[in-house]
């Protein structure tokens, strides 16, 4: 799981390649995977995309990502729940409030 802010800042533009193919693959994993680690990482990465891409929340919402993330809020695995919740919060909160969310999640 990539957690480094410099990594995300330097690679976020790559998500736009081939009509957001990387993002679409992550969302497909959220839709079809049963593997808990895969789901947790996919939730995390979608959340990071929302956090670092200037239009991330709108792109993810347009691709049904918010709906897919919300399905995992009730997942039996607590790590999947946590990652899904953090990603949904990033979609819902205005960008100016994400700093608070980052500080809260780094201590979790």
PDB file of N, CA and C in Angstrom:
ATOM      1  N   UNK A   1       0.852  -1.168   0.000  1.00  0.00           N
ATOM      2  CA  UNK A   1       0.000   0.000   0.000  1.00  0.00           C
ATOM      3  C   UNK A   1       0.899   1.232   0.000  1.00  0.00           C
ATOM      4  N   UNK A   2       0.730   2.080  -0.995  1.00  0.00           N
ATOM      5  CA  UNK A   2       1.526   3.304  -1.077  1.00  0.00           C
ATOM      6  C   UNK A   2       0.905   4.378  -0.200  1.00  0.00           C
ATOM      7  N   UNK A   3       1.657   4.807   0.800  1.00  0.00           N
ATOM      8  CA  UNK A   3       1.155   5.842   1.706  1.00  0.00           C
ATOM      9  C   UNK A   3       1.939   7.140   1.590  1.00  0.00           C
ATOM     10  N   UNK A   4       3.008   7.138   0.825  1.00  0.00           N
ATOM     11  CA  UNK A   4       3.879   8.294   0.703  1.00  0.00           C
ATOM     12  C   UNK A   4       3.219   9.415  -0.104  1.00  0.00           C
ATOM     13  N   UNK A   5       3.118  10.582   0.512  1.00  0.00           N
ATOM     14  CA  UNK A   5       2.529  11.728  -0.181  1.00  0.00           C
ATOM     15  C   UNK A   5       3.304  12.097  -1.451  1.00  0.00           C
ATOM     16  N   UNK A   6       4.644  12.103  -1.409  1.00  0.00           N
ATOM     17  CA  UNK A   6       5.377  12.402  -2.655  1.00  0.00           C
ATOM     18  C   UNK A   6       5.080  11.398  -3.780  1.00  0.00           C
ATOM     19  N   UNK A   7       4.894  10.124  -3.422  1.00  0.00           N
ATOM     20  CA  UNK A   7       4.547   9.128  -4.432  1.00  0.00           C
ATOM     21  C   UNK A   7       3.244   9.512  -5.128  1.00  0.00           C
ATOM     22  N   UNK A   8       2.229   9.831  -4.341  1.00  0.00           N
ATOM     23  CA  UNK A   8       0.919  10.146  -4.920  1.00  0.00           C
ATOM     24  C   UNK A   8       0.968  11.443  -5.711  1.00  0.00           C
ATOM     25  N   UNK A   9       1.664  12.428  -5.204  1.00  0.00           N
ATOM     26  CA  UNK A   9       1.759  13.702  -5.935  1.00  0.00           C
ATOM     27  C   UNK A   9       2.448  13.520  -7.289  1.00  0.00           C
ATOM     28  N   UNK A  10       3.486  12.711  -7.337  1.00  0.00           N
ATOM     29  CA  UNK A  10       4.229  12.562  -8.590  1.00  0.00           C
ATOM     30  C   UNK A  10       3.581  11.591  -9.566  1.00  0.00           C
ATOM     31  N   UNK A  11       2.675  10.738  -9.087  1.00  0.00           N
ATOM     32  CA  UNK A  11       2.077   9.727  -9.959  1.00  0.00           C
ATOM     33  C   UNK A  11       0.587   9.911 -10.238  1.00  0.00           C
ATOM     34  N   UNK A  12      -0.030  10.900  -9.644  1.00  0.00           N
ATOM     35  CA  UNK A  12      -1.484  11.040  -9.776  1.00  0.00           C
ATOM     36  C   UNK A  12      -1.909  11.249 -11.230  1.00  0.00           C
ATOM     37  N   UNK A  13      -1.096  11.925 -12.027  1.00  0.00           N
ATOM     38  CA  UNK A  13      -1.452  12.159 -13.432  1.00  0.00           C
ATOM     39  C   UNK A  13      -1.508  10.871 -14.239  1.00  0.00           C
ATOM     40  N   UNK A  14      -0.791   9.849 -13.804  1.00  0.00           N
ATOM     41  CA  UNK A  14      -0.798   8.571 -14.524  1.00  0.00           C
ATOM     42  C   UNK A  14      -2.172   7.906 -14.482  1.00  0.00           C
ATOM     43  N   UNK A  15      -2.973   8.259 -13.500  1.00  0.00           N
ATOM     44  CA  UNK A  15      -4.329   7.705 -13.419  1.00  0.00           C
ATOM     45  C   UNK A  15      -5.190   8.140 -14.604  1.00  0.00           C
ATOM     46  N   UNK A  16      -4.851   9.250 -15.224  1.00  0.00           N
ATOM     47  CA  UNK A  16      -5.632   9.760 -16.346  1.00  0.00           C
ATOM     48  C   UNK A  16      -5.371   9.013 -17.650  1.00  0.00           C
ATOM     49  N   UNK A  17      -4.269   8.291 -17.701  1.00  0.00           N
ATOM     50  CA  UNK A  17      -3.898   7.594 -18.929  1.00  0.00           C
ATOM     51  C   UNK A  17      -4.939   6.542 -19.303  1.00  0.00           C
ATOM     52  N   UNK A  18      -5.137   6.393 -20.601  1.00  0.00           N
ATOM     53  CA  UNK A  18      -6.062   5.399 -21.165  1.00  0.00           C
ATOM     54  C   UNK A  18      -7.447   5.493 -20.528  1.00  0.00           C
ATOM     55  N   UNK A  19      -7.960   6.718 -20.473  1.00  0.00           N
ATOM     56  CA  UNK A  19      -9.306   6.958 -19.939  1.00  0.00           C
ATOM     57  C   UNK A  19      -9.481   6.418 -18.508  1.00  0.00           C
ATOM     58  N   UNK A  20      -8.509   6.752 -17.657  1.00  0.00           N
ATOM     59  CA  UNK A  20      -8.556   6.378 -16.237  1.00  0.00           C
ATOM     60  C   UNK A  20      -8.574   4.865 -16.028  1.00  0.00           C
ATOM     61  N   UNK A  21      -7.801   4.152 -16.826  1.00  0.00           N
ATOM     62  CA  UNK A  21      -7.790   2.690 -16.765  1.00  0.00           C
ATOM     63  C   UNK A  21      -7.414   2.168 -15.377  1.00  0.00           C
ATOM     64  N   UNK A  22      -6.415   2.763 -14.733  1.00  0.00           N
ATOM     65  CA  UNK A  22      -6.001   2.299 -13.401  1.00  0.00           C
ATOM     66  C   UNK A  22      -7.154   2.450 -12.415  1.00  0.00           C
ATOM     67  N   UNK A  23      -7.808   3.586 -12.439  1.00  0.00           N
ATOM     68  CA  UNK A  23      -8.947   3.817 -11.556  1.00  0.00           C
ATOM     69  C   UNK A  23     -10.074   2.830 -11.851  1.00  0.00           C
ATOM     70  N   UNK A  24     -10.338   2.591 -13.115  1.00  0.00           N
ATOM     71  CA  UNK A  24     -11.396   1.644 -13.491  1.00  0.00           C
ATOM     72  C   UNK A  24     -11.091   0.227 -12.999  1.00  0.00           C
ATOM     73  N   UNK A  25      -9.809  -0.150 -13.040  1.00  0.00           N
ATOM     74  CA  UNK A  25      -9.416  -1.468 -12.532  1.00  0.00           C
ATOM     75  C   UNK A  25      -9.651  -1.532 -11.020  1.00  0.00           C
ATOM     76  N   UNK A  26      -9.277  -0.480 -10.301  1.00  0.00           N
ATOM     77  CA  UNK A  26      -9.512  -0.447  -8.854  1.00  0.00           C
ATOM     78  C   UNK A  26     -11.001  -0.569  -8.541  1.00  0.00           C
ATOM     79  N   UNK A  27     -11.821   0.143  -9.295  1.00  0.00           N
ATOM     80  CA  UNK A  27     -13.268   0.082  -9.054  1.00  0.00           C
ATOM     81  C   UNK A  27     -13.828  -1.294  -9.400  1.00  0.00           C
ATOM     82  N   UNK A  28     -13.287  -1.928 -10.428  1.00  0.00           N
ATOM     83  CA  UNK A  28     -13.716  -3.288 -10.779  1.00  0.00           C
ATOM     84  C   UNK A  28     -13.358  -4.261  -9.663  1.00  0.00           C
ATOM     85  N   UNK A  29     -12.188  -4.059  -9.049  1.00  0.00           N
ATOM     86  CA  UNK A  29     -11.811  -4.886  -7.909  1.00  0.00           C
ATOM     87  C   UNK A  29     -12.783  -4.694  -6.742  1.00  0.00           C
ATOM     88  N   UNK A  30     -13.190  -3.452  -6.507  1.00  0.00           N
ATOM     89  CA  UNK A  30     -14.166  -3.195  -5.443  1.00  0.00           C
ATOM     90  C   UNK A  30     -15.496  -3.879  -5.728  1.00  0.00           C
ATOM     91  N   UNK A  31     -15.796  -4.017  -6.989  1.00  0.00           N
ATOM     92  CA  UNK A  31     -17.069  -4.624  -7.390  1.00  0.00           C
ATOM     93  C   UNK A  31     -17.028  -6.146  -7.317  1.00  0.00           C
ATOM     94  N   UNK A  32     -15.879  -6.746  -7.628  1.00  0.00           N
ATOM     95  CA  UNK A  32     -15.878  -8.192  -7.834  1.00  0.00           C
ATOM     96  C   UNK A  32     -14.980  -8.999  -6.896  1.00  0.00           C
ATOM     97  N   UNK A  33     -13.996  -8.385  -6.259  1.00  0.00           N
ATOM     98  CA  UNK A  33     -13.059  -9.155  -5.438  1.00  0.00           C
ATOM     99  C   UNK A  33     -13.700  -9.578  -4.118  1.00  0.00           C
ATOM    100  N   UNK A  34     -13.276 -10.734  -3.631  1.00  0.00           N
ATOM    101  CA  UNK A  34     -13.702 -11.236  -2.317  1.00  0.00           C
ATOM    102  C   UNK A  34     -12.514 -11.267  -1.352  1.00  0.00           C
ATOM    103  N   UNK A  35     -11.336 -10.942  -1.857  1.00  0.00           N
ATOM    104  CA  UNK A  35     -10.108 -10.966  -1.070  1.00  0.00           C
ATOM    105  C   UNK A  35     -10.027  -9.703  -0.201  1.00  0.00           C
ATOM    106  N   UNK A  36      -9.948  -9.865   1.104  1.00  0.00           N
ATOM    107  CA  UNK A  36     -10.014  -8.707   2.000  1.00  0.00           C
ATOM    108  C   UNK A  36      -8.839  -7.749   1.802  1.00  0.00           C
ATOM    109  N   UNK A  37      -7.641  -8.260   1.610  1.00  0.00           N
ATOM    110  CA  UNK A  37      -6.486  -7.378   1.423  1.00  0.00           C
ATOM    111  C   UNK A  37      -6.635  -6.577   0.132  1.00  0.00           C
ATOM    112  N   UNK A  38      -7.100  -7.228  -0.914  1.00  0.00           N
ATOM    113  CA  UNK A  38      -7.321  -6.549  -2.197  1.00  0.00           C
ATOM    114  C   UNK A  38      -8.342  -5.436  -2.045  1.00  0.00           C
ATOM    115  N   UNK A  39      -9.426  -5.714  -1.333  1.00  0.00           N
ATOM    116  CA  UNK A  39     -10.470  -4.703  -1.128  1.00  0.00           C
ATOM    117  C   UNK A  39      -9.944  -3.527  -0.308  1.00  0.00           C
ATOM    118  N   UNK A  40      -9.184  -3.818   0.739  1.00  0.00           N
ATOM    119  CA  UNK A  40      -8.641  -2.748   1.585  1.00  0.00           C
ATOM    120  C   UNK A  40      -7.694  -1.856   0.783  1.00  0.00           C
ATOM    121  N   UNK A  41      -6.831  -2.462  -0.015  1.00  0.00           N
ATOM    122  CA  UNK A  41      -5.874  -1.684  -0.812  1.00  0.00           C
ATOM    123  C   UNK A  41      -6.611  -0.881  -1.885  1.00  0.00           C
ATOM    124  N   UNK A  42      -7.608  -1.483  -2.528  1.00  0.00           N
ATOM    125  CA  UNK A  42      -8.368  -0.766  -3.548  1.00  0.00           C
ATOM    126  C   UNK A  42      -9.100   0.433  -2.937  1.00  0.00           C
ATOM    127  N   UNK A  43      -9.713   0.250  -1.783  1.00  0.00           N
ATOM    128  CA  UNK A  43     -10.376   1.373  -1.096  1.00  0.00           C
ATOM    129  C   UNK A  43      -9.368   2.473  -0.784  1.00  0.00           C
ATOM    130  N   UNK A  44      -8.227   2.080  -0.262  1.00  0.00           N
ATOM    131  CA  UNK A  44      -7.179   3.040   0.076  1.00  0.00           C
ATOM    132  C   UNK A  44      -6.742   3.833  -1.154  1.00  0.00           C
ATOM    133  N   UNK A  45      -6.473   3.123  -2.247  1.00  0.00           N
ATOM    134  CA  UNK A  45      -5.963   3.782  -3.446  1.00  0.00           C
ATOM    135  C   UNK A  45      -7.002   4.691  -4.089  1.00  0.00           C
ATOM    136  N   UNK A  46      -8.266   4.298  -4.062  1.00  0.00           N
ATOM    137  CA  UNK A  46      -9.321   5.179  -4.580  1.00  0.00           C
ATOM    138  C   UNK A  46      -9.392   6.439  -3.711  1.00  0.00           C
ATOM    139  N   UNK A  47      -9.281   6.275  -2.398  1.00  0.00           N
ATOM    140  CA  UNK A  47      -9.270   7.425  -1.503  1.00  0.00           C
ATOM    141  C   UNK A  47      -8.101   8.357  -1.772  1.00  0.00           C
ATOM    142  N   UNK A  48      -6.948   7.792  -2.041  1.00  0.00           N
ATOM    143  CA  UNK A  48      -5.779   8.618  -2.356  1.00  0.00           C
ATOM    144  C   UNK A  48      -5.973   9.349  -3.684  1.00  0.00           C
ATOM    145  N   UNK A  49      -6.595   8.683  -4.648  1.00  0.00           N
ATOM    146  CA  UNK A  49      -6.890   9.345  -5.917  1.00  0.00           C
ATOM    147  C   UNK A  49      -7.786  10.557  -5.675  1.00  0.00           C
ATOM    148  N   UNK A  50      -8.821  10.383  -4.877  1.00  0.00           N
ATOM    149  CA  UNK A  50      -9.730  11.491  -4.556  1.00  0.00           C
ATOM    150  C   UNK A  50      -8.967  12.609  -3.850  1.00  0.00           C
ATOM    151  N   UNK A  51      -8.092  12.237  -2.963  1.00  0.00           N
ATOM    152  CA  UNK A  51      -7.332  13.213  -2.181  1.00  0.00           C
ATOM    153  C   UNK A  51      -6.377  14.043  -3.045  1.00  0.00           C
ATOM    154  N   UNK A  52      -5.709  13.413  -3.994  1.00  0.00           N
ATOM    155  CA  UNK A  52      -4.640  14.091  -4.722  1.00  0.00           C
ATOM    156  C   UNK A  52      -5.007  14.570  -6.118  1.00  0.00           C
ATOM    157  N   UNK A  53      -6.045  14.033  -6.717  1.00  0.00           N
ATOM    158  CA  UNK A  53      -6.430  14.505  -8.054  1.00  0.00           C
ATOM    159  C   UNK A  53      -7.389  15.688  -7.889  1.00  0.00           C
ATOM    160  N   UNK A  54      -7.165  16.778  -8.614  1.00  0.00           N
ATOM    161  CA  UNK A  54      -8.003  17.965  -8.426  1.00  0.00           C
ATOM    162  C   UNK A  54      -9.496  17.736  -8.690  1.00  0.00           C
ATOM    163  N   UNK A  55      -9.831  16.766  -9.510  1.00  0.00           N
ATOM    164  CA  UNK A  55     -11.238  16.465  -9.800  1.00  0.00           C
ATOM    165  C   UNK A  55     -11.604  15.050  -9.376  1.00  0.00           C
ATOM    166  N   UNK A  56     -10.800  14.482  -8.486  1.00  0.00           N
ATOM    167  CA  UNK A  56     -10.943  13.083  -8.104  1.00  0.00           C
ATOM    168  C   UNK A  56     -12.311  12.704  -7.580  1.00  0.00           C
ATOM    169  N   UNK A  57     -12.863  13.532  -6.712  1.00  0.00           N
ATOM    170  CA  UNK A  57     -14.165  13.169  -6.116  1.00  0.00           C
ATOM    171  C   UNK A  57     -15.260  13.088  -7.165  1.00  0.00           C
ATOM    172  N   UNK A  58     -15.180  13.951  -8.177  1.00  0.00           N
ATOM    173  CA  UNK A  58     -16.210  13.960  -9.221  1.00  0.00           C
ATOM    174  C   UNK A  58     -16.019  12.795 -10.186  1.00  0.00           C
ATOM    175  N   UNK A  59     -14.772  12.492 -10.497  1.00  0.00           N
ATOM    176  CA  UNK A  59     -14.487  11.379 -11.406  1.00  0.00           C
ATOM    177  C   UNK A  59     -14.911  10.062 -10.763  1.00  0.00           C
ATOM    178  N   UNK A  60     -14.547   9.863  -9.509  1.00  0.00           N
ATOM    179  CA  UNK A  60     -14.911   8.631  -8.809  1.00  0.00           C
ATOM    180  C   UNK A  60     -16.429   8.508  -8.708  1.00  0.00           C
ATOM    181  N   UNK A  61     -17.097   9.592  -8.388  1.00  0.00           N
ATOM    182  CA  UNK A  61     -18.563   9.549  -8.290  1.00  0.00           C
ATOM    183  C   UNK A  61     -19.202   9.232  -9.637  1.00  0.00           C
ATOM    184  N   UNK A  62     -18.675   9.826 -10.706  1.00  0.00           N
ATOM    185  CA  UNK A  62     -19.210   9.564 -12.047  1.00  0.00           C
ATOM    186  C   UNK A  62     -19.049   8.106 -12.458  1.00  0.00           C
ATOM    187  N   UNK A  63     -18.020   7.454 -11.943  1.00  0.00           N
ATOM    188  CA  UNK A  63     -17.762   6.050 -12.284  1.00  0.00           C
ATOM    189  C   UNK A  63     -18.384   5.079 -11.277  1.00  0.00           C
ATOM    190  N   UNK A  64     -19.325   5.566 -10.453  1.00  0.00           N
ATOM    191  CA  UNK A  64     -20.016   4.766  -9.440  1.00  0.00           C
ATOM    192  C   UNK A  64     -19.119   4.331  -8.291  1.00  0.00           C
ATOM    193  N   UNK A  65     -17.979   4.978  -8.155  1.00  0.00           N
ATOM    194  CA  UNK A  65     -17.044   4.588  -7.112  1.00  0.00           C
ATOM    195  C   UNK A  65     -17.561   4.814  -5.708  1.00  0.00           C
ATOM    196  N   UNK A  66     -18.262   5.906  -5.504  1.00  0.00           N
ATOM    197  CA  UNK A  66     -18.812   6.174  -4.169  1.00  0.00           C
ATOM    198  C   UNK A  66     -19.772   5.059  -3.767  1.00  0.00           C
ATOM    199  N   UNK A  67     -20.611   4.657  -4.682  1.00  0.00           N
ATOM    200  CA  UNK A  67     -21.562   3.562  -4.416  1.00  0.00           C
ATOM    201  C   UNK A  67     -20.818   2.265  -4.079  1.00  0.00           C
ATOM    202  N   UNK A  68     -19.771   1.964  -4.843  1.00  0.00           N
ATOM    203  CA  UNK A  68     -19.006   0.741  -4.594  1.00  0.00           C
ATOM    204  C   UNK A  68     -18.294   0.796  -3.247  1.00  0.00           C
ATOM    205  N   UNK A  69     -17.741   1.952  -2.904  1.00  0.00           N
ATOM    206  CA  UNK A  69     -17.085   2.103  -1.606  1.00  0.00           C
ATOM    207  C   UNK A  69     -18.087   1.949  -0.466  1.00  0.00           C
ATOM    208  N   UNK A  70     -19.247   2.527  -0.623  1.00  0.00           N
ATOM    209  CA  UNK A  70     -20.253   2.473   0.444  1.00  0.00           C
ATOM    210  C   UNK A  70     -20.729   1.044   0.704  1.00  0.00           C
ATOM    211  N   UNK A  71     -20.703   0.213  -0.301  1.00  0.00           N
ATOM    212  CA  UNK A  71     -21.066  -1.195  -0.107  1.00  0.00           C
ATOM    213  C   UNK A  71     -20.141  -1.876   0.890  1.00  0.00           C
ATOM    214  N   UNK A  72     -18.902  -1.408   0.974  1.00  0.00           N
ATOM    215  CA  UNK A  72     -17.914  -2.056   1.833  1.00  0.00           C
ATOM    216  C   UNK A  72     -17.881  -1.477   3.240  1.00  0.00           C
ATOM    217  N   UNK A  73     -18.731  -0.513   3.529  1.00  0.00           N
ATOM    218  CA  UNK A  73     -18.793   0.026   4.891  1.00  0.00           C
ATOM    219  C   UNK A  73     -19.270  -1.031   5.882  1.00  0.00           C
ATOM    220  N   UNK A  74     -20.031  -1.993   5.403  1.00  0.00           N
ATOM    221  CA  UNK A  74     -20.513  -3.073   6.263  1.00  0.00           C
ATOM    222  C   UNK A  74     -19.757  -4.376   6.085  1.00  0.00           C
ATOM    223  N   UNK A  75     -18.598  -4.324   5.485  1.00  0.00           N
ATOM    224  CA  UNK A  75     -17.795  -5.536   5.249  1.00  0.00           C
ATOM    225  C   UNK A  75     -17.410  -6.165   6.581  1.00  0.00           C
ATOM    226  N   UNK A  76     -17.340  -7.494   6.655  1.00  0.00           N
ATOM    227  CA  UNK A  76     -16.980  -8.146   7.923  1.00  0.00           C
ATOM    228  C   UNK A  76     -15.558  -7.842   8.407  1.00  0.00           C
ATOM    229  N   UNK A  77     -14.651  -7.493   7.508  1.00  0.00           N
ATOM    230  CA  UNK A  77     -13.275  -7.208   7.904  1.00  0.00           C
ATOM    231  C   UNK A  77     -13.137  -5.742   8.319  1.00  0.00           C
ATOM    232  N   UNK A  78     -12.630  -5.469   9.524  1.00  0.00           N
ATOM    233  CA  UNK A  78     -12.536  -4.082   9.990  1.00  0.00           C
ATOM    234  C   UNK A  78     -11.592  -3.210   9.159  1.00  0.00           C
ATOM    235  N   UNK A  79     -10.548  -3.792   8.581  1.00  0.00           N
ATOM    236  CA  UNK A  79      -9.620  -2.996   7.770  1.00  0.00           C
ATOM    237  C   UNK A  79     -10.297  -2.526   6.482  1.00  0.00           C
ATOM    238  N   UNK A  80     -11.099  -3.387   5.876  1.00  0.00           N
ATOM    239  CA  UNK A  80     -11.851  -2.989   4.674  1.00  0.00           C
ATOM    240  C   UNK A  80     -12.844  -1.892   5.039  1.00  0.00           C
ATOM    241  N   UNK A  81     -13.546  -2.059   6.150  1.00  0.00           N
ATOM    242  CA  UNK A  81     -14.488  -1.031   6.618  1.00  0.00           C
ATOM    243  C   UNK A  81     -13.789   0.312   6.798  1.00  0.00           C
ATOM    244  N   UNK A  82     -12.647   0.290   7.478  1.00  0.00           N
ATOM    245  CA  UNK A  82     -11.900   1.523   7.768  1.00  0.00           C
ATOM    246  C   UNK A  82     -11.474   2.214   6.480  1.00  0.00           C
ATOM    247  N   UNK A  83     -10.892   1.452   5.552  1.00  0.00           N
ATOM    248  CA  UNK A  83     -10.411   2.039   4.301  1.00  0.00           C
ATOM    249  C   UNK A  83     -11.571   2.560   3.452  1.00  0.00           C
ATOM    250  N   UNK A  84     -12.676   1.847   3.441  1.00  0.00           N
ATOM    251  CA  UNK A  84     -13.851   2.309   2.701  1.00  0.00           C
ATOM    252  C   UNK A  84     -14.396   3.594   3.310  1.00  0.00           C
ATOM    253  N   UNK A  85     -14.472   3.644   4.631  1.00  0.00           N
ATOM    254  CA  UNK A  85     -14.975   4.838   5.314  1.00  0.00           C
ATOM    255  C   UNK A  85     -14.081   6.044   5.044  1.00  0.00           C
ATOM    256  N   UNK A  86     -12.779   5.859   5.132  1.00  0.00           N
ATOM    257  CA  UNK A  86     -11.864   6.977   4.860  1.00  0.00           C
ATOM    258  C   UNK A  86     -12.012   7.476   3.423  1.00  0.00           C
ATOM    259  N   UNK A  87     -12.167   6.552   2.476  1.00  0.00           N
ATOM    260  CA  UNK A  87     -12.324   6.948   1.072  1.00  0.00           C
ATOM    261  C   UNK A  87     -13.636   7.701   0.857  1.00  0.00           C
ATOM    262  N   UNK A  88     -14.722   7.223   1.461  1.00  0.00           N
ATOM    263  CA  UNK A  88     -16.021   7.901   1.329  1.00  0.00           C
ATOM    264  C   UNK A  88     -15.948   9.289   1.959  1.00  0.00           C
ATOM    265  N   UNK A  89     -15.283   9.405   3.092  1.00  0.00           N
ATOM    266  CA  UNK A  89     -15.137  10.712   3.736  1.00  0.00           C
ATOM    267  C   UNK A  89     -14.404  11.692   2.827  1.00  0.00           C
ATOM    268  N   UNK A  90     -13.396  11.204   2.110  1.00  0.00           N
ATOM    269  CA  UNK A  90     -12.651  12.071   1.202  1.00  0.00           C
ATOM    270  C   UNK A  90     -13.524  12.541   0.048  1.00  0.00           C
ATOM    271  N   UNK A  91     -14.463  11.714  -0.363  1.00  0.00           N
ATOM    272  CA  UNK A  91     -15.401  12.118  -1.420  1.00  0.00           C
ATOM    273  C   UNK A  91     -16.369  13.162  -0.881  1.00  0.00           C
ATOM    274  N   UNK A  92     -16.830  12.970   0.339  1.00  0.00           N
ATOM    275  CA  UNK A  92     -17.881  13.814   0.907  1.00  0.00           C
ATOM    276  C   UNK A  92     -17.370  15.154   1.440  1.00  0.00           C
ATOM    277  N   UNK A  93     -16.166  15.165   2.006  1.00  0.00           N
ATOM    278  CA  UNK A  93     -15.650  16.386   2.617  1.00  0.00           C
ATOM    279  C   UNK A  93     -15.089  17.335   1.566  1.00  0.00           C
ATOM    280  N   UNK A  94     -15.244  18.625   1.779  1.00  0.00           N
ATOM    281  CA  UNK A  94     -14.582  19.578   0.876  1.00  0.00           C
ATOM    282  C   UNK A  94     -13.068  19.469   1.045  1.00  0.00           C
ATOM    283  N   UNK A  95     -12.342  19.810  -0.005  1.00  0.00           N
ATOM    284  CA  UNK A  95     -10.891  19.704   0.001  1.00  0.00           C
ATOM    285  C   UNK A  95     -10.231  20.416   1.167  1.00  0.00           C
ATOM    286  N   UNK A  96     -10.817  21.519   1.617  1.00  0.00           N
ATOM    287  CA  UNK A  96     -10.229  22.277   2.722  1.00  0.00           C
ATOM    288  C   UNK A  96     -10.266  21.511   4.042  1.00  0.00           C
ATOM    289  N   UNK A  97     -11.099  20.501   4.147  1.00  0.00           N
ATOM    290  CA  UNK A  97     -11.224  19.722   5.382  1.00  0.00           C
ATOM    291  C   UNK A  97     -10.410  18.434   5.351  1.00  0.00           C
ATOM    292  N   UNK A  98      -9.770  18.122   4.231  1.00  0.00           N
ATOM    293  CA  UNK A  98      -9.039  16.870   4.128  1.00  0.00           C
ATOM    294  C   UNK A  98      -7.820  16.818   5.044  1.00  0.00           C
ATOM    295  N   UNK A  99      -7.246  17.964   5.368  1.00  0.00           N
ATOM    296  CA  UNK A  99      -6.104  17.980   6.281  1.00  0.00           C
ATOM    297  C   UNK A  99      -6.455  17.390   7.627  1.00  0.00           C
ATOM    298  N   UNK A 100      -7.638  17.687   8.128  1.00  0.00           N
ATOM    299  CA  UNK A 100      -8.118  17.119   9.386  1.00  0.00           C
ATOM    300  C   UNK A 100      -8.243  15.608   9.270  1.00  0.00           C
ATOM    301  N   UNK A 101      -8.776  15.154   8.163  1.00  0.00           N
ATOM    302  CA  UNK A 101      -8.961  13.731   7.941  1.00  0.00           C
ATOM    303  C   UNK A 101      -7.622  13.018   7.858  1.00  0.00           C
ATOM    304  N   UNK A 102      -6.640  13.631   7.204  1.00  0.00           N
ATOM    305  CA  UNK A 102      -5.305  13.032   7.097  1.00  0.00           C
ATOM    306  C   UNK A 102      -4.669  12.883   8.475  1.00  0.00           C
ATOM    307  N   UNK A 103      -4.803  13.907   9.292  1.00  0.00           N
ATOM    308  CA  UNK A 103      -4.229  13.847  10.643  1.00  0.00           C
ATOM    309  C   UNK A 103      -4.899  12.766  11.474  1.00  0.00           C
ATOM    310  N   UNK A 104      -6.202  12.637  11.338  1.00  0.00           N
ATOM    311  CA  UNK A 104      -6.942  11.621  12.101  1.00  0.00           C
ATOM    312  C   UNK A 104      -6.592  10.216  11.639  1.00  0.00           C
ATOM    313  N   UNK A 105      -6.428  10.017  10.326  1.00  0.00           N
ATOM    314  CA  UNK A 105      -6.161   8.670   9.826  1.00  0.00           C
ATOM    315  C   UNK A 105      -4.719   8.246  10.044  1.00  0.00           C
ATOM    316  N   UNK A 106      -3.790   9.185  10.174  1.00  0.00           N
ATOM    317  CA  UNK A 106      -2.391   8.804  10.399  1.00  0.00           C
ATOM    318  C   UNK A 106      -2.186   8.240  11.800  1.00  0.00           C
ATOM    319  N   UNK A 107      -3.054   8.606  12.710  1.00  0.00           N
ATOM    320  CA  UNK A 107      -2.973   8.078  14.065  1.00  0.00           C
ATOM    321  C   UNK A 107      -3.743   6.796  14.239  1.00  0.00           C
ATOM    322  N   UNK A 108      -4.510   6.408  13.221  1.00  0.00           N
ATOM    323  CA  UNK A 108      -5.344   5.204  13.339  1.00  0.00           C
ATOM    324  C   UNK A 108      -4.582   3.948  13.018  1.00  0.00           C
TER     325      UNK A 108
END
